[in-house]
PDB file of C-alpha atoms and ligand atoms in Angstrom:
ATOM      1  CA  UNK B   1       0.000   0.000   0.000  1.00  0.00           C
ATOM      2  CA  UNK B   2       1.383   3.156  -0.888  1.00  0.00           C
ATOM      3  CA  UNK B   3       2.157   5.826   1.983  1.00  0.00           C
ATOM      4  CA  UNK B   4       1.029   8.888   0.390  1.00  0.00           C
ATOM      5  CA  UNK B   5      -1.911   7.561  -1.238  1.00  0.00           C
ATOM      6  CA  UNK B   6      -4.093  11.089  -1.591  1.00  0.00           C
ATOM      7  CA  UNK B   7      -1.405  12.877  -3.573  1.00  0.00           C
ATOM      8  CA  UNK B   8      -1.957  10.593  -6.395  1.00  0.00           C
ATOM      9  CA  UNK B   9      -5.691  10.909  -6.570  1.00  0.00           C
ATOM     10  CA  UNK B  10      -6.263  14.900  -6.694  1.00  0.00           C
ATOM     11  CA  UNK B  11      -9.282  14.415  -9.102  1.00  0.00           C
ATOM     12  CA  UNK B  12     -12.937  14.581  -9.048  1.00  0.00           C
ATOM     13  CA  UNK B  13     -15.236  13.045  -6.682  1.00  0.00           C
ATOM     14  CA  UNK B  14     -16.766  11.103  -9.688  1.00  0.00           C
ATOM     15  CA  UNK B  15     -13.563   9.636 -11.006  1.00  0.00           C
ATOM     16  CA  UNK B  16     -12.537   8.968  -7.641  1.00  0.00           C
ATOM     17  CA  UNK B  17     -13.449   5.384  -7.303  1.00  0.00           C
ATOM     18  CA  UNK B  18     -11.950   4.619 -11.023  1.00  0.00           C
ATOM     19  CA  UNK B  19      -9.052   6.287  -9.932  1.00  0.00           C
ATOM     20  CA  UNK B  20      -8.577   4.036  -6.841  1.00  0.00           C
ATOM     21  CA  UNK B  21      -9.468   1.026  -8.204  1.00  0.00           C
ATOM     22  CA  UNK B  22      -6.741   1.758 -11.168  1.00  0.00           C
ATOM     23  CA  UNK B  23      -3.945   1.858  -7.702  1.00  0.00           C
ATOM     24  CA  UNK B  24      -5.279  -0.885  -6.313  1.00  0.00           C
ATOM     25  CA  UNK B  25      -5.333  -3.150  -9.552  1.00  0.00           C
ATOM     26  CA  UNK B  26      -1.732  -1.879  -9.598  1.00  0.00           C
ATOM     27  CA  UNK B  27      -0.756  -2.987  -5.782  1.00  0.00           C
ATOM     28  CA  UNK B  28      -2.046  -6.267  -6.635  1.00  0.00           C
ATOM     29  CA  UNK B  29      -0.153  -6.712 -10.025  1.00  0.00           C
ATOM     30  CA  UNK B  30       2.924  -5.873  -8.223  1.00  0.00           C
ATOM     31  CA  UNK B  31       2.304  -8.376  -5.572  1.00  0.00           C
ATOM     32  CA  UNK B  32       2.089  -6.193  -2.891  1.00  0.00           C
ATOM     33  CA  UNK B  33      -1.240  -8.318  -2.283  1.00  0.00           C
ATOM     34  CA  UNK B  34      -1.147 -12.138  -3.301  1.00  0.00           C
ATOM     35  CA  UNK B  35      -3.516 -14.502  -4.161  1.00  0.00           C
ATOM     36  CA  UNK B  36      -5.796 -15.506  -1.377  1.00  0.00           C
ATOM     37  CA  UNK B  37      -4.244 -12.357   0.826  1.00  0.00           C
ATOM     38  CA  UNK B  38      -7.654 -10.672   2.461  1.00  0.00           C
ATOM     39  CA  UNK B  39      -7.103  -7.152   1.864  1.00  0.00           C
ATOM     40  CA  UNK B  40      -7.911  -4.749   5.221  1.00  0.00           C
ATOM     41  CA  UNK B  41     -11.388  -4.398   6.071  1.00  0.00           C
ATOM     42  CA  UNK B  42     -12.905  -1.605   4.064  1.00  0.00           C
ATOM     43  CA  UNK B  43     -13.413   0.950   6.552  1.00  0.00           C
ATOM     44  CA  UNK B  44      -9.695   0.426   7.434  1.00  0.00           C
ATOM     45  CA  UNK B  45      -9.029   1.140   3.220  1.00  0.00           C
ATOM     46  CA  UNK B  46     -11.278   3.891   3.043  1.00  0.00           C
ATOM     47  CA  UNK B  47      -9.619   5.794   6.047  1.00  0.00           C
ATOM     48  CA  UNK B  48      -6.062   4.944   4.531  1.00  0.00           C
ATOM     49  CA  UNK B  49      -6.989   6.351   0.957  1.00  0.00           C
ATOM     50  CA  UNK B  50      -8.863   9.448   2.420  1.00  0.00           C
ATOM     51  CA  UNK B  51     -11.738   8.491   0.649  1.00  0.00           C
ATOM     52  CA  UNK B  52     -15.794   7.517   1.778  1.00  0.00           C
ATOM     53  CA  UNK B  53     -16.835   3.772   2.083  1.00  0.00           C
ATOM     54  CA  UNK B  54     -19.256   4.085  -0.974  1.00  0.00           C
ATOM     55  CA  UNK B  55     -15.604   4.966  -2.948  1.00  0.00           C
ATOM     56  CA  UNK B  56     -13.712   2.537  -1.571  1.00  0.00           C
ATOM     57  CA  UNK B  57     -16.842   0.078  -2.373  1.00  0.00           C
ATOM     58  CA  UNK B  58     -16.982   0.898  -5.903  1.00  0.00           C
ATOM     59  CA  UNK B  59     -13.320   0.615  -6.483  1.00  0.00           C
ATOM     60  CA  UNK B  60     -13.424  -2.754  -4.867  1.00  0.00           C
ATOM     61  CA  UNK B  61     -16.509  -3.878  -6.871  1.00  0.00           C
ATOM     62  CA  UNK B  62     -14.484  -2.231 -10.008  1.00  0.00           C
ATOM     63  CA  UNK B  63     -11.725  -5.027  -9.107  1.00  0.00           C
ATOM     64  CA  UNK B  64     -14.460  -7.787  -8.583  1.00  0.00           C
ATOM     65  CA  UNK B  65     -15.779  -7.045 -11.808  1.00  0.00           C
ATOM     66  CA  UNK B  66     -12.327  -7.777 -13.988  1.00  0.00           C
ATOM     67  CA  UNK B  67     -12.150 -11.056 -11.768  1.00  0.00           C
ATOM     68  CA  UNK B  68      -8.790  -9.432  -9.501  1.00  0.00           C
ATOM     69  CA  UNK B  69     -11.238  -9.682  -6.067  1.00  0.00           C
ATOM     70  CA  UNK B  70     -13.998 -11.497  -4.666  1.00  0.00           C
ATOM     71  CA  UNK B  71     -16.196  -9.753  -2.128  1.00  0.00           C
ATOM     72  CA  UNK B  72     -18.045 -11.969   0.342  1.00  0.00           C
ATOM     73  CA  UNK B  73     -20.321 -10.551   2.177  1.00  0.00           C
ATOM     74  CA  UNK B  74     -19.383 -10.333   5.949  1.00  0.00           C
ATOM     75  CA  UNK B  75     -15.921 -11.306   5.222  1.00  0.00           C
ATOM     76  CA  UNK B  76     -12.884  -9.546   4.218  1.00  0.00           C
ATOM     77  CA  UNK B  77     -12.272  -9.130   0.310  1.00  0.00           C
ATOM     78  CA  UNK B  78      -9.457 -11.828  -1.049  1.00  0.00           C
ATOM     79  CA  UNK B  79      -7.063 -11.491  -3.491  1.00  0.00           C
ATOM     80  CA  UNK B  80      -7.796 -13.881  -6.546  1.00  0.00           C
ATOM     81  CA  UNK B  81      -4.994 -15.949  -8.529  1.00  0.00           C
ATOM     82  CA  UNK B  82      -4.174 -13.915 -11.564  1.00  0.00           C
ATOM     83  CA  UNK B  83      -5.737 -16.858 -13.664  1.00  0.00           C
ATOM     84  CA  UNK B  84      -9.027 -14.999 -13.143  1.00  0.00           C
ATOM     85  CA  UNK B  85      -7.933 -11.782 -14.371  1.00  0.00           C
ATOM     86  CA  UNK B  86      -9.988 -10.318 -17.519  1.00  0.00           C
ATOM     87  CA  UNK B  87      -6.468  -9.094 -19.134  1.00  0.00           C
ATOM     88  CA  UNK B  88      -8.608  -7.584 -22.090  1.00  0.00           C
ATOM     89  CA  UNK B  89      -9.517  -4.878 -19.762  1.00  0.00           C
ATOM     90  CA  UNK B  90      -7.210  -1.777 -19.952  1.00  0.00           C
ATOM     91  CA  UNK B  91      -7.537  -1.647 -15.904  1.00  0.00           C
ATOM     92  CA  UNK B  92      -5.603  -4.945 -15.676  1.00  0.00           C
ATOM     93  CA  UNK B  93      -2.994  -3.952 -18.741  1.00  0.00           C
ATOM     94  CA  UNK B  94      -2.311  -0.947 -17.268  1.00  0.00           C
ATOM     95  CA  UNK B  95      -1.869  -2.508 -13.897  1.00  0.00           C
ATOM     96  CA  UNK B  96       0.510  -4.966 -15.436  1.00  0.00           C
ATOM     97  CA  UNK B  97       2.395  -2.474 -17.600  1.00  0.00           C
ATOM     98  CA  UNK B  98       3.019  -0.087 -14.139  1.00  0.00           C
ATOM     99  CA  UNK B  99       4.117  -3.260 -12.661  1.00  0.00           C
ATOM    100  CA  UNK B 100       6.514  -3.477 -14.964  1.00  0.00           C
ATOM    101  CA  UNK B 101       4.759  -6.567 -16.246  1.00  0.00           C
ATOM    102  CA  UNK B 102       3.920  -5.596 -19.709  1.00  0.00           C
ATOM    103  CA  UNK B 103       6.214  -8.077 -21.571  1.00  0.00           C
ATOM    104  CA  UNK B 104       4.944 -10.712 -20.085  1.00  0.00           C
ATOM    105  CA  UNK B 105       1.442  -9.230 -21.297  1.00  0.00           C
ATOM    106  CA  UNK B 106       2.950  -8.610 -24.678  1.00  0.00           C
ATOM    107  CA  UNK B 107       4.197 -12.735 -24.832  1.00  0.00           C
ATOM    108  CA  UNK B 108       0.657 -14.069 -24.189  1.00  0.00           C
ATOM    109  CA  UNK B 109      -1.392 -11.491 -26.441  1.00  0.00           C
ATOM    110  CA  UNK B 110       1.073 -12.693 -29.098  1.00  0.00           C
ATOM    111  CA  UNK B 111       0.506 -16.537 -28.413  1.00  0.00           C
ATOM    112  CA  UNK B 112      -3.788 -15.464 -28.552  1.00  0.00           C
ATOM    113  CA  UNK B 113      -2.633 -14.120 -32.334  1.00  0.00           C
ATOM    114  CA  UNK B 114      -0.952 -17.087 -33.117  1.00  0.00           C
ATOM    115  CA  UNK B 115      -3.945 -19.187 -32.208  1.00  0.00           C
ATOM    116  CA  UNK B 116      -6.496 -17.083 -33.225  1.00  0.00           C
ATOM    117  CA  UNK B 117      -5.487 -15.363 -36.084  1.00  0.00           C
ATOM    118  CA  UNK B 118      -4.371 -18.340 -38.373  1.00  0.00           C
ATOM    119  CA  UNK B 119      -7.415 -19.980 -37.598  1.00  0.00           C
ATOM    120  CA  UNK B 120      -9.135 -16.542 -38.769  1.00  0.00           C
ATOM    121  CA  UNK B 121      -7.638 -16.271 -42.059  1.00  0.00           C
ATOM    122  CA  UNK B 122      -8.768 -19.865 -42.748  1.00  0.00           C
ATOM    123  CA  UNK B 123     -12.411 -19.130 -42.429  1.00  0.00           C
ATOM    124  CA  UNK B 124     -11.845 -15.955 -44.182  1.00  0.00           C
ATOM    125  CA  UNK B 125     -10.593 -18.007 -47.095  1.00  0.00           C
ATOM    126  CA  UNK B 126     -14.561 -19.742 -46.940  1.00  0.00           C
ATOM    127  CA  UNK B 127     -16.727 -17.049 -45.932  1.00  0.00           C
ATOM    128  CA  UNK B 128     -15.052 -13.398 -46.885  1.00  0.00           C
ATOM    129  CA  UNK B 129     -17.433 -11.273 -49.086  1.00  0.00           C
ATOM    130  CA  UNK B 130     -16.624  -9.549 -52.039  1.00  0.00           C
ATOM    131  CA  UNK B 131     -16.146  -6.459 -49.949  1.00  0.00           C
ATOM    132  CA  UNK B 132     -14.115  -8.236 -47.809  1.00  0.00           C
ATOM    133  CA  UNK B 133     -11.994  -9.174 -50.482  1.00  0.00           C
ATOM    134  CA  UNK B 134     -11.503  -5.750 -51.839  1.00  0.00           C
ATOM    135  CA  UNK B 135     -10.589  -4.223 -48.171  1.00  0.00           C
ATOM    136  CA  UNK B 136      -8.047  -6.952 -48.081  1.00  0.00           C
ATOM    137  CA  UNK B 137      -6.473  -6.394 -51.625  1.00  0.00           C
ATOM    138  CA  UNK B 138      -6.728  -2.175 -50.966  1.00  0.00           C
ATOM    139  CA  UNK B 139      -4.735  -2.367 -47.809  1.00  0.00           C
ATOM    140  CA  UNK B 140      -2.155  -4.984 -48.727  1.00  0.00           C
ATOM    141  CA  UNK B 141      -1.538  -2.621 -52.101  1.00  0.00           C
ATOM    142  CA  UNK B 142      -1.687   0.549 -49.568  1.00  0.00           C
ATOM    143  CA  UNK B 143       1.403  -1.050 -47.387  1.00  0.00           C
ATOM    144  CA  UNK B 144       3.213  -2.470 -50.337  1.00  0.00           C
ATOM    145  CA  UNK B 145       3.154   1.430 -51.545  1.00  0.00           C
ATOM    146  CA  UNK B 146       4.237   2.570 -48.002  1.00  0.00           C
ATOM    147  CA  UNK B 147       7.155   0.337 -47.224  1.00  0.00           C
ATOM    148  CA  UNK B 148       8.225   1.024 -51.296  1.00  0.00           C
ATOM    149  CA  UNK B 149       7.783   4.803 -50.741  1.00  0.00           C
ATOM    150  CA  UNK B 150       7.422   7.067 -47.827  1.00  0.00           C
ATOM    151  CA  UNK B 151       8.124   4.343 -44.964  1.00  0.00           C
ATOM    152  CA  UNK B 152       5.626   5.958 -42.855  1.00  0.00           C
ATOM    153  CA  UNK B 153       5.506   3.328 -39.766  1.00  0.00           C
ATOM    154  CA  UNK B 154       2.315   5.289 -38.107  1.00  0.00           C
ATOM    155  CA  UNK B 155       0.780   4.927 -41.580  1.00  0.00           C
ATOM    156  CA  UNK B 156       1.788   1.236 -42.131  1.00  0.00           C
ATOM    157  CA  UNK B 157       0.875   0.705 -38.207  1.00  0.00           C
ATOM    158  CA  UNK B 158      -2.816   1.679 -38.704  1.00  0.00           C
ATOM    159  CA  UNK B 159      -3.170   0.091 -42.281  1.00  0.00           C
ATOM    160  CA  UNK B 160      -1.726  -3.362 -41.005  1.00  0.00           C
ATOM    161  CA  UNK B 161      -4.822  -2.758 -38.188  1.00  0.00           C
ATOM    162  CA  UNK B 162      -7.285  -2.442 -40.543  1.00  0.00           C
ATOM    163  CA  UNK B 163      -6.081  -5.719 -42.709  1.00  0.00           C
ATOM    164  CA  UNK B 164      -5.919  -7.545 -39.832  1.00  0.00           C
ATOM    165  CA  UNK B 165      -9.603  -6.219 -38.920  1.00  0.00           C
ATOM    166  CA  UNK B 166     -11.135  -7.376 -41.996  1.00  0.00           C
ATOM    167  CA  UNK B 167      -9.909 -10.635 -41.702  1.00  0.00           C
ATOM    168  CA  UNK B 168     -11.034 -11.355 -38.343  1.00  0.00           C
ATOM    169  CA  UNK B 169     -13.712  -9.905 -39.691  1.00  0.00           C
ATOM    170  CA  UNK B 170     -14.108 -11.802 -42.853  1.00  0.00           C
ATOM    171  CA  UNK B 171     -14.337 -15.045 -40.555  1.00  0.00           C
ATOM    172  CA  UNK B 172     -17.832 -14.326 -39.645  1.00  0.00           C
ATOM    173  CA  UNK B 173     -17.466 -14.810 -36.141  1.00  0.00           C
ATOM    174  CA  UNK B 174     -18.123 -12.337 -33.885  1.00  0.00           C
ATOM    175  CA  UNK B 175     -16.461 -13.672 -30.983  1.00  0.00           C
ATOM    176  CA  UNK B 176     -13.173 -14.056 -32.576  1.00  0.00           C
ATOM    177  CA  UNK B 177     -13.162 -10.685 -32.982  1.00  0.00           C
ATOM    178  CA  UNK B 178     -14.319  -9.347 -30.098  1.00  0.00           C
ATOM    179  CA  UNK B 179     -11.330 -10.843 -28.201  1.00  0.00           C
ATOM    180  CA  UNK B 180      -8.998 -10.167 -30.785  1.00  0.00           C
ATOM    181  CA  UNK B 181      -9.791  -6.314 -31.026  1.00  0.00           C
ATOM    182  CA  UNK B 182      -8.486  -5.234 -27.578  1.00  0.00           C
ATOM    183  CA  UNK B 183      -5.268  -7.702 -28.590  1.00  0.00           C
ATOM    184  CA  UNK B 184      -4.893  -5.332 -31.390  1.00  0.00           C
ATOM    185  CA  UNK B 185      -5.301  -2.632 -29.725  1.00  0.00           C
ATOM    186  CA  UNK B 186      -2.214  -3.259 -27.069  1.00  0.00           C
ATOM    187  CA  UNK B 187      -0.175  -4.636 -29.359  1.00  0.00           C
ATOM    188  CA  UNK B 188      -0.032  -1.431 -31.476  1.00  0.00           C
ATOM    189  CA  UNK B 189      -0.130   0.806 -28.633  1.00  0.00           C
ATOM    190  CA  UNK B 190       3.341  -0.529 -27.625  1.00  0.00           C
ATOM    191  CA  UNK B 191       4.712  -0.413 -31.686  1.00  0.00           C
ATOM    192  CA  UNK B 192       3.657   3.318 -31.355  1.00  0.00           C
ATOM    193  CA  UNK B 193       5.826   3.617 -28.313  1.00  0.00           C
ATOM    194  CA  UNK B 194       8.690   2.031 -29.658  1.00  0.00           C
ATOM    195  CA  UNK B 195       8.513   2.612 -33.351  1.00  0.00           C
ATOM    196  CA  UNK B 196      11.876   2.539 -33.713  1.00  0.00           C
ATOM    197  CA  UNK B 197      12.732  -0.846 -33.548  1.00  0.00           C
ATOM    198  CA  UNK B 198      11.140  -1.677 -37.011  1.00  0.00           C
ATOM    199  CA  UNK B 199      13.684  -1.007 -40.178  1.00  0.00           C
ATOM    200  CA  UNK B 200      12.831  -0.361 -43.650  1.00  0.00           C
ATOM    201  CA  UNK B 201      13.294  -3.719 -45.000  1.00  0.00           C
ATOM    202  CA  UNK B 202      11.247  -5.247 -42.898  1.00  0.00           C
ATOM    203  CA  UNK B 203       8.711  -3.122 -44.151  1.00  0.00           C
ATOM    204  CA  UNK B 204       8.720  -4.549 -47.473  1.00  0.00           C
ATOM    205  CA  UNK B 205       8.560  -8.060 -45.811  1.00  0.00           C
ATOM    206  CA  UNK B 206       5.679  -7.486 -43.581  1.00  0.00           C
ATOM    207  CA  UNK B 207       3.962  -5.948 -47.188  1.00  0.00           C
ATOM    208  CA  UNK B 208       4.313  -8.792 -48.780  1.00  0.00           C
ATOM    209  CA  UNK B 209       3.234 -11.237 -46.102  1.00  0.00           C
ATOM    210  CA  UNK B 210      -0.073  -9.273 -46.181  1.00  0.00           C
ATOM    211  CA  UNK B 211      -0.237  -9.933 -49.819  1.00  0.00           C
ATOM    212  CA  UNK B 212       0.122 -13.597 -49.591  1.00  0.00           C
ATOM    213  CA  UNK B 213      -2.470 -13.322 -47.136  1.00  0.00           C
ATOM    214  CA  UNK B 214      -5.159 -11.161 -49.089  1.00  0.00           C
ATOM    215  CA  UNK B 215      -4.377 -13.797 -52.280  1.00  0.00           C
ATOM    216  CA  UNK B 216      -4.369 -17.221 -50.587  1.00  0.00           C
ATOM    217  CA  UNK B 217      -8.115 -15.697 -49.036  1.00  0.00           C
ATOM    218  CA  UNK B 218      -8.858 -14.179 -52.342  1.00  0.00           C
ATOM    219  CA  UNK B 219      -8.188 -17.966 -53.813  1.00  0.00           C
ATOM    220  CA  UNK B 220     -10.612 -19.622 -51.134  1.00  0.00           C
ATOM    221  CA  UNK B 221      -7.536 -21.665 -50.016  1.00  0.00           C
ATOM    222  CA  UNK B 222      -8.251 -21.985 -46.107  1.00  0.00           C
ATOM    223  CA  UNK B 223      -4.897 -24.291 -45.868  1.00  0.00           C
ATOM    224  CA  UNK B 224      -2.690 -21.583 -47.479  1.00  0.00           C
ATOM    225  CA  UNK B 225      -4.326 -18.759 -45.859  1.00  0.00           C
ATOM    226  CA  UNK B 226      -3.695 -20.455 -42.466  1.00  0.00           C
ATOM    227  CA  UNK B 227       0.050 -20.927 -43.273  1.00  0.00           C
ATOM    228  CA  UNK B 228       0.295 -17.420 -44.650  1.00  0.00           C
ATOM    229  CA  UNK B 229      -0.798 -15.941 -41.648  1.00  0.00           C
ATOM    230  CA  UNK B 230       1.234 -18.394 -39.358  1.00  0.00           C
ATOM    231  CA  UNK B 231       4.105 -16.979 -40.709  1.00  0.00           C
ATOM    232  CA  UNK B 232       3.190 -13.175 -41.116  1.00  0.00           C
ATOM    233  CA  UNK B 233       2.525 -13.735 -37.039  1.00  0.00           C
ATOM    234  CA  UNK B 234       5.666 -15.637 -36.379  1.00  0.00           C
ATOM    235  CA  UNK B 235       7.893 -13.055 -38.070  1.00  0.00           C
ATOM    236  CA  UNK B 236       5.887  -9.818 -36.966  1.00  0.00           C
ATOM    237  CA  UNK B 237       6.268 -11.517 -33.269  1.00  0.00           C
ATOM    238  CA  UNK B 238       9.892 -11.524 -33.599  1.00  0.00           C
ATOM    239  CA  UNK B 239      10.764  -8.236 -36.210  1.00  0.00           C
ATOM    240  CA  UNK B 240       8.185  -6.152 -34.700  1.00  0.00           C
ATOM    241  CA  UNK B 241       8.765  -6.938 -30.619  1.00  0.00           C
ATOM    242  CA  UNK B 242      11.467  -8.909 -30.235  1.00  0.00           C
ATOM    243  CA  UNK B 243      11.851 -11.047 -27.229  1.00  0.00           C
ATOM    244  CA  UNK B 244      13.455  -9.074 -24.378  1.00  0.00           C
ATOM    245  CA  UNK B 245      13.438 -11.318 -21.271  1.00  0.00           C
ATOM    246  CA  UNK B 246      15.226  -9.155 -18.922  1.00  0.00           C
ATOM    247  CA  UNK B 247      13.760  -5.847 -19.864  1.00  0.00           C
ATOM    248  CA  UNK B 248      11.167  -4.881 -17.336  1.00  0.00           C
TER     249      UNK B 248
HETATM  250 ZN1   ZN K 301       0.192  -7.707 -40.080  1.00  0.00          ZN
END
């Protein structure tokens, strides 16, 4: 718990209980509380953080919510084992990523592309539209122009998005895409931050994985889509955030 907890919350009433829950998602990623630790009772919370009961309440039932807490009623609130975490929610990422946890984050969201992804592009390859199909081709022409030409990696960044959108998209199922959205959107969140790292001729790789892609879909050939977009994932994992183990 941190000692000076009220300097770090000078905001309004309202976003007070976001606010807290946000530090206290944060205390728990950094193991200051463990799994199956009872945090203090609340009135003894509320009085530390400066804030009322129906604050500290919300925050807590904030935490319950993304699966970090379990209130019992007449008990104490314990600390759940980070298997229950909804890490699609930008409380827990951000949690993580203060905790200095965010490659860790960054090695399992990849793994969910792996999995999902390939298995993606080969429905795509049965069930993509004709509108799909033109999205696909525009955008793998638009980054073959970009890595050939102006190299713009915020460009290529939100173009390589949207191809990836349409595909999940293209499978027709919802679902998929509904966990692979917030995947996409932490993934490129953290190429934005370190842009850097990706060189020119990697560019002009990545373009023409996404063509292979957009023509073994276009071809309604699930077995060459799959493999296309096995290795556009394996090589994106490794060009585009390498493996750091030791960073933090
Ligand atoms: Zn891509």
């Amino acid at each position: 718990m941190s000692t000076d907890p009220i300097s770090e919350f000078p905001f309004d009433e309202v976003l007070l209980g976001d606010r807290l829950a946000q530090h206290l998602a944060s205390e728990v990623a950094r193991r200051v509380y463990r799994s199956g630790d009872q945090l203090p009772p609340e009135t003894a919370l509320a009085k530390h953080y400066h804030v009322s009961k129906p604050t500290m309440r919300q925050a807590l039932q904030k935490l319950a919510g993304l699966g970090m807490v379990r209130i019992q009623h007449g008990r104490r609130t314990e600390v759940l084992d980070e298997s229950n975490w909804d890490v699609l929610d930008p409380v827990i990422q951000r949690a993580l990523t203060a905790a200095g946890r965010k490659e860790e984050l960054c090695r399992h969201f990849w793994e969910v592309r792996e999995m999902l992804e390939v298995a993606a592009a080969g429905h795509a390859a049965r069930r993509a539209s004709a509108e799909d199909l033109d999205q696909l081709d525009s955008a793998a022409r638009e980054l073959r122009t970009i890595a050939n030409t102006s190299q713009d990696l915020r460009r290529f960044l939100e173009i390589d998005r949207l191809f990836h959108d349409v595909v999940t998209r293209a499978s027709g199922n919802p679902a998929l895409r509904s966990v692979l959205t917030p995947v996409h959107t932490f993934l490129n969140n953290i190429l934005w931050e370190a842009e850097s790292r990706v060189q020119a001729e990697q560019l002009v790789q990545l373009a023409e994985q996404h063509g292979r892609i957009a023509s073994a879909i276009r071809g309604h050939d699930p077995a060459a889509a799959r493999q296309a977009m096995a290795e556009h994932i394996s090589f994106a994992e490794q060009e585009e955030f390498p493996a750091r183990p030791n960073a933090v």
